[in-house]
């Protein structure tokens, strides 16, 4: 990031966190998450940890193996997602390690807001539409814990729709109000938490 971007102020942690200056790298499904302090050769070393781990688990164990294996590393994916950065999309969230914020990416914010507005405009909604909406809002509520309270009626309506003979339910005024509030939460998440 440019030098004009200020560093965020950290708050006191509620748990004891090991101060490890050598860094860590993690892989969760298809997200590469290398993290290290920018001291010494940490950046280069931690950036190499992900491809080393993938190669070590996927390499041939013996030169006499009957079936050759392709390399498990996708060079294009590694170049796009495996490098060290101050901002990185991990598990659907844009992490800004300099400002110490997480953001809902703009494409998700726009798409999810559009879907919520389309749902609010309807009087009858299908269980499938509600399931998708609940999944997306639940994702946002993982970072915005107060939002969880306002998903209960939406979850109940989803259950009603999926349980009904027609797979649909009438959108109630309370659920519509909760969806309007969820739009505000999504705007807040886009700006950064």
C-alpha positions as YAML, in Angstrom:
chain: A
units: angstrom
residues:
- id: 1
  name: UNK
  ca: [0.00, 0.00, 0.00]
- id: 2
  name: UNK
  ca: [1.17, 3.59, -0.51]
- id: 3
  name: UNK
  ca: [2.94, 5.28, 2.39]
- id: 4
  name: UNK
  ca: [0.03, 7.73, 2.89]
- id: 5
  name: UNK
  ca: [-2.15, 4.85, 4.13]
- id: 6
  name: UNK
  ca: [-1.83, 4.98, 7.89]
- id: 7
  name: UNK
  ca: [-1.34, 1.97, 10.13]
- id: 8
  name: UNK
  ca: [-4.35, 0.99, 12.22]
- id: 9
  name: UNK
  ca: [-4.25, 1.01, 16.00]
- id: 10
  name: UNK
  ca: [-4.46, -2.44, 17.53]
- id: 11
  name: UNK
  ca: [-6.51, -2.98, 20.67]
- id: 12
  name: UNK
  ca: [-5.56, -5.14, 23.62]
- id: 13
  name: UNK
  ca: [-6.19, -8.80, 22.81]
- id: 14
  name: UNK
  ca: [-8.57, -10.80, 25.00]
- id: 15
  name: UNK
  ca: [-6.40, -13.91, 24.70]
- id: 16
  name: UNK
  ca: [-2.67, -14.55, 24.94]
- id: 17
  name: UNK
  ca: [-1.31, -14.70, 21.42]
- id: 18
  name: UNK
  ca: [2.15, -16.13, 20.80]
- id: 19
  name: UNK
  ca: [4.44, -13.45, 19.41]
- id: 20
  name: UNK
  ca: [6.07, -15.40, 16.60]
- id: 21
  name: UNK
  ca: [8.38, -13.37, 14.42]
- id: 22
  name: UNK
  ca: [9.04, -16.16, 11.91]
- id: 23
  name: UNK
  ca: [5.58, -16.06, 10.33]
- id: 24
  name: UNK
  ca: [3.02, -18.67, 9.35]
- id: 25
  name: UNK
  ca: [1.37, -19.95, 6.19]
- id: 26
  name: UNK
  ca: [-1.97, -21.71, 6.02]
- id: 27
  name: UNK
  ca: [-4.15, -23.18, 3.31]
- id: 28
  name: UNK
  ca: [-7.91, -23.36, 3.75]
- id: 29
  name: UNK
  ca: [-9.56, -25.20, 0.85]
- id: 30
  name: UNK
  ca: [-8.26, -23.07, -2.02]
- id: 31
  name: UNK
  ca: [-7.18, -19.93, -0.14]
- id: 32
  name: UNK
  ca: [-3.47, -19.42, 0.53]
- id: 33
  name: UNK
  ca: [-2.87, -17.38, 3.68]
- id: 34
  name: UNK
  ca: [0.80, -16.50, 4.28]
- id: 35
  name: UNK
  ca: [1.34, -14.10, 7.21]
- id: 36
  name: UNK
  ca: [4.66, -12.73, 8.52]
- id: 37
  name: UNK
  ca: [6.23, -9.61, 9.94]
- id: 38
  name: UNK
  ca: [8.29, -7.83, 7.30]
- id: 39
  name: UNK
  ca: [11.64, -8.38, 9.05]
- id: 40
  name: UNK
  ca: [14.67, -10.22, 7.72]
- id: 41
  name: UNK
  ca: [13.84, -12.79, 5.03]
- id: 42
  name: UNK
  ca: [10.37, -13.59, 6.44]
- id: 43
  name: UNK
  ca: [8.44, -12.42, 3.39]
- id: 44
  name: UNK
  ca: [10.38, -14.62, 0.95]
- id: 45
  name: UNK
  ca: [10.47, -17.58, 3.32]
- id: 46
  name: UNK
  ca: [6.75, -17.58, 4.18]
- id: 47
  name: UNK
  ca: [5.74, -16.99, 0.54]
- id: 48
  name: UNK
  ca: [7.67, -20.17, -0.38]
- id: 49
  name: UNK
  ca: [6.03, -22.22, 2.39]
- id: 50
  name: UNK
  ca: [2.71, -22.73, 0.56]
- id: 51
  name: UNK
  ca: [4.15, -24.15, -2.69]
- id: 52
  name: UNK
  ca: [6.62, -26.25, -0.69]
- id: 53
  name: UNK
  ca: [3.80, -27.81, 1.37]
- id: 54
  name: UNK
  ca: [1.68, -28.51, -1.73]
- id: 55
  name: UNK
  ca: [4.64, -30.04, -3.58]
- id: 56
  name: UNK
  ca: [5.70, -32.14, -0.58]
- id: 57
  name: UNK
  ca: [2.25, -33.72, -0.20]
- id: 58
  name: UNK
  ca: [1.64, -34.27, -3.92]
- id: 59
  name: UNK
  ca: [5.05, -35.40, -5.17]
- id: 60
  name: UNK
  ca: [5.81, -38.93, -6.26]
- id: 61
  name: UNK
  ca: [7.07, -40.96, -3.35]
- id: 62
  name: UNK
  ca: [9.12, -43.30, -5.51]
- id: 63
  name: UNK
  ca: [10.53, -42.97, -9.02]
- id: 64
  name: UNK
  ca: [9.06, -46.44, -9.72]
- id: 65
  name: UNK
  ca: [5.42, -45.42, -9.20]
- id: 66
  name: UNK
  ca: [3.33, -46.81, -12.07]
- id: 67
  name: UNK
  ca: [1.26, -43.65, -12.67]
- id: 68
  name: UNK
  ca: [2.93, -40.29, -13.18]
- id: 69
  name: UNK
  ca: [1.42, -37.40, -11.25]
- id: 70
  name: UNK
  ca: [0.86, -33.88, -12.46]
- id: 71
  name: UNK
  ca: [2.19, -31.13, -10.26]
- id: 72
  name: UNK
  ca: [-0.52, -30.01, -7.82]
- id: 73
  name: UNK
  ca: [0.56, -26.37, -7.89]
- id: 74
  name: UNK
  ca: [-1.40, -24.09, -10.19]
- id: 75
  name: UNK
  ca: [1.17, -21.45, -11.05]
- id: 76
  name: UNK
  ca: [-1.46, -18.92, -12.15]
- id: 77
  name: UNK
  ca: [-3.50, -19.37, -8.93]
- id: 78
  name: UNK
  ca: [-0.34, -19.18, -6.83]
- id: 79
  name: UNK
  ca: [0.74, -15.97, -8.59]
- id: 80
  name: UNK
  ca: [-2.71, -14.45, -8.07]
- id: 81
  name: UNK
  ca: [-3.40, -15.52, -4.48]
- id: 82
  name: UNK
  ca: [-0.26, -16.94, -2.89]
- id: 83
  name: UNK
  ca: [1.95, -13.89, -2.72]
- id: 84
  name: UNK
  ca: [2.53, -11.68, 0.28]
- id: 85
  name: UNK
  ca: [0.24, -8.62, 0.30]
- id: 86
  name: UNK
  ca: [-1.06, -6.07, 2.78]
- id: 87
  name: UNK
  ca: [-4.57, -6.54, 1.38]
- id: 88
  name: UNK
  ca: [-5.84, -9.99, 0.45]
- id: 89
  name: UNK
  ca: [-9.18, -11.69, -0.13]
- id: 90
  name: UNK
  ca: [-9.43, -14.66, 2.24]
- id: 91
  name: UNK
  ca: [-12.58, -16.75, 2.67]
- id: 92
  name: UNK
  ca: [-14.67, -14.11, 0.94]
- id: 93
  name: UNK
  ca: [-13.42, -11.15, 2.98]
- id: 94
  name: UNK
  ca: [-10.95, -8.46, 1.96]
- id: 95
  name: UNK
  ca: [-8.37, -8.29, 4.76]
- id: 96
  name: UNK
  ca: [-6.45, -5.03, 5.14]
- id: 97
  name: UNK
  ca: [-3.56, -5.82, 7.47]
- id: 98
  name: UNK
  ca: [-2.27, -2.25, 7.50]
- id: 99
  name: UNK
  ca: [-5.53, -0.63, 8.58]
- id: 100
  name: UNK
  ca: [-6.51, -3.74, 10.63]
- id: 101
  name: UNK
  ca: [-9.90, -3.93, 8.91]
- id: 102
  name: UNK
  ca: [-11.91, -6.55, 7.08]
- id: 103
  name: UNK
  ca: [-14.18, -5.47, 4.23]
- id: 104
  name: UNK
  ca: [-16.97, -7.14, 2.32]
- id: 105
  name: UNK
  ca: [-15.63, -7.00, -1.28]
- id: 106
  name: UNK
  ca: [-17.43, -4.57, -3.57]
- id: 107
  name: UNK
  ca: [-18.68, -7.26, -5.98]
- id: 108
  name: UNK
  ca: [-20.34, -9.16, -3.12]
- id: 109
  name: UNK
  ca: [-21.80, -5.98, -1.66]
- id: 110
  name: UNK
  ca: [-23.34, -4.96, -4.98]
- id: 111
  name: UNK
  ca: [-24.66, -8.43, -5.85]
- id: 112
  name: UNK
  ca: [-26.06, -9.19, -2.41]
- id: 113
  name: UNK
  ca: [-27.66, -5.74, -2.09]
- id: 114
  name: UNK
  ca: [-29.31, -6.18, -5.49]
- id: 115
  name: UNK
  ca: [-30.69, -9.58, -4.43]
- id: 116
  name: UNK
  ca: [-32.02, -8.17, -1.14]
- id: 117
  name: UNK
  ca: [-33.74, -5.28, -2.93]
- id: 118
  name: UNK
  ca: [-35.29, -7.73, -5.41]
- id: 119
  name: UNK
  ca: [-36.56, -9.87, -2.53]
- id: 120
  name: UNK
  ca: [-37.99, -6.86, -0.68]
- id: 121
  name: UNK
  ca: [-39.97, -5.95, -3.81]
- id: 122
  name: UNK
  ca: [-41.69, -9.37, -3.90]
- id: 123
  name: UNK
  ca: [-44.69, -10.49, -1.92]
- id: 124
  name: UNK
  ca: [-44.10, -14.25, -2.35]
- id: 125
  name: UNK
  ca: [-40.60, -15.77, -2.19]
- id: 126
  name: UNK
  ca: [-39.34, -19.29, -2.78]
- id: 127
  name: UNK
  ca: [-37.48, -21.34, -0.22]
- id: 128
  name: UNK
  ca: [-34.46, -21.57, -2.54]
- id: 129
  name: UNK
  ca: [-34.22, -17.79, -2.84]
- id: 130
  name: UNK
  ca: [-34.46, -17.43, 0.92]
- id: 131
  name: UNK
  ca: [-31.85, -20.14, 1.50]
- id: 132
  name: UNK
  ca: [-29.38, -18.33, -0.72]
- id: 133
  name: UNK
  ca: [-30.11, -15.03, 1.00]
- id: 134
  name: UNK
  ca: [-29.73, -16.53, 4.48]
- id: 135
  name: UNK
  ca: [-26.40, -18.10, 3.50]
- id: 136
  name: UNK
  ca: [-25.02, -14.83, 2.23]
- id: 137
  name: UNK
  ca: [-26.24, -12.80, 5.20]
- id: 138
  name: UNK
  ca: [-24.94, -15.44, 7.60]
- id: 139
  name: UNK
  ca: [-21.52, -15.02, 5.94]
- id: 140
  name: UNK
  ca: [-21.69, -11.28, 6.60]
- id: 141
  name: UNK
  ca: [-22.93, -11.84, 10.16]
- id: 142
  name: UNK
  ca: [-19.75, -13.77, 10.99]
- id: 143
  name: UNK
  ca: [-17.95, -10.43, 11.10]
- id: 144
  name: UNK
  ca: [-20.96, -8.34, 12.13]
- id: 145
  name: UNK
  ca: [-22.17, -10.22, 15.19]
- id: 146
  name: UNK
  ca: [-25.05, -7.81, 16.03]
- id: 147
  name: UNK
  ca: [-26.54, -8.67, 12.63]
- id: 148
  name: UNK
  ca: [-27.18, -12.27, 13.73]
- id: 149
  name: UNK
  ca: [-30.16, -11.20, 15.84]
- id: 150
  name: UNK
  ca: [-31.95, -9.89, 12.77]
- id: 151
  name: UNK
  ca: [-31.66, -13.12, 10.77]
- id: 152
  name: UNK
  ca: [-33.98, -15.18, 12.99]
- id: 153
  name: UNK
  ca: [-37.25, -14.23, 11.29]
- id: 154
  name: UNK
  ca: [-35.65, -14.71, 7.87]
- id: 155
  name: UNK
  ca: [-34.46, -18.18, 8.87]
- id: 156
  name: UNK
  ca: [-37.93, -19.04, 10.16]
- id: 157
  name: UNK
  ca: [-39.54, -17.85, 6.92]
- id: 158
  name: UNK
  ca: [-37.04, -19.98, 4.98]
- id: 159
  name: UNK
  ca: [-38.07, -23.01, 7.04]
- id: 160
  name: UNK
  ca: [-41.75, -22.24, 6.41]
- id: 161
  name: UNK
  ca: [-41.19, -21.88, 2.66]
- id: 162
  name: UNK
  ca: [-39.15, -25.07, 2.39]
- id: 163
  name: UNK
  ca: [-41.68, -26.99, 4.48]
- id: 164
  name: UNK
  ca: [-44.71, -25.83, 2.52]
- id: 165
  name: UNK
  ca: [-46.28, -27.88, -0.23]
- id: 166
  name: UNK
  ca: [-45.50, -25.20, -2.84]
- id: 167
  name: UNK
  ca: [-42.01, -24.31, -1.61]
- id: 168
  name: UNK
  ca: [-43.00, -20.66, -1.20]
- id: 169
  name: UNK
  ca: [-43.94, -18.26, 1.57]
- id: 170
  name: UNK
  ca: [-45.39, -14.77, 1.92]
- id: 171
  name: UNK
  ca: [-42.79, -12.15, 2.78]
- id: 172
  name: UNK
  ca: [-43.90, -10.58, 6.06]
- id: 173
  name: UNK
  ca: [-43.46, -6.92, 6.95]
- id: 174
  name: UNK
  ca: [-41.10, -7.85, 9.82]
- id: 175
  name: UNK
  ca: [-38.83, -9.84, 7.51]
- id: 176
  name: UNK
  ca: [-38.92, -6.99, 4.98]
- id: 177
  name: UNK
  ca: [-37.81, -4.58, 7.75]
- id: 178
  name: UNK
  ca: [-35.03, -6.99, 8.75]
- id: 179
  name: UNK
  ca: [-33.82, -7.09, 5.14]
- id: 180
  name: UNK
  ca: [-33.74, -3.28, 5.01]
- id: 181
  name: UNK
  ca: [-31.62, -3.32, 8.16]
- id: 182
  name: UNK
  ca: [-29.36, -5.98, 6.63]
- id: 183
  name: UNK
  ca: [-28.67, -3.59, 3.74]
- id: 184
  name: UNK
  ca: [-27.31, -1.11, 6.30]
- id: 185
  name: UNK
  ca: [-25.15, -3.82, 7.85]
- id: 186
  name: UNK
  ca: [-23.76, -4.72, 4.40]
- id: 187
  name: UNK
  ca: [-22.85, -1.07, 3.75]
- id: 188
  name: UNK
  ca: [-21.06, -1.03, 7.09]
- id: 189
  name: UNK
  ca: [-19.20, -4.25, 6.18]
- id: 190
  name: UNK
  ca: [-18.16, -2.79, 2.82]
- id: 191
  name: UNK
  ca: [-16.57, 0.21, 4.57]
- id: 192
  name: UNK
  ca: [-14.62, -2.07, 6.93]
- id: 193
  name: UNK
  ca: [-14.95, -3.57, 10.38]
...
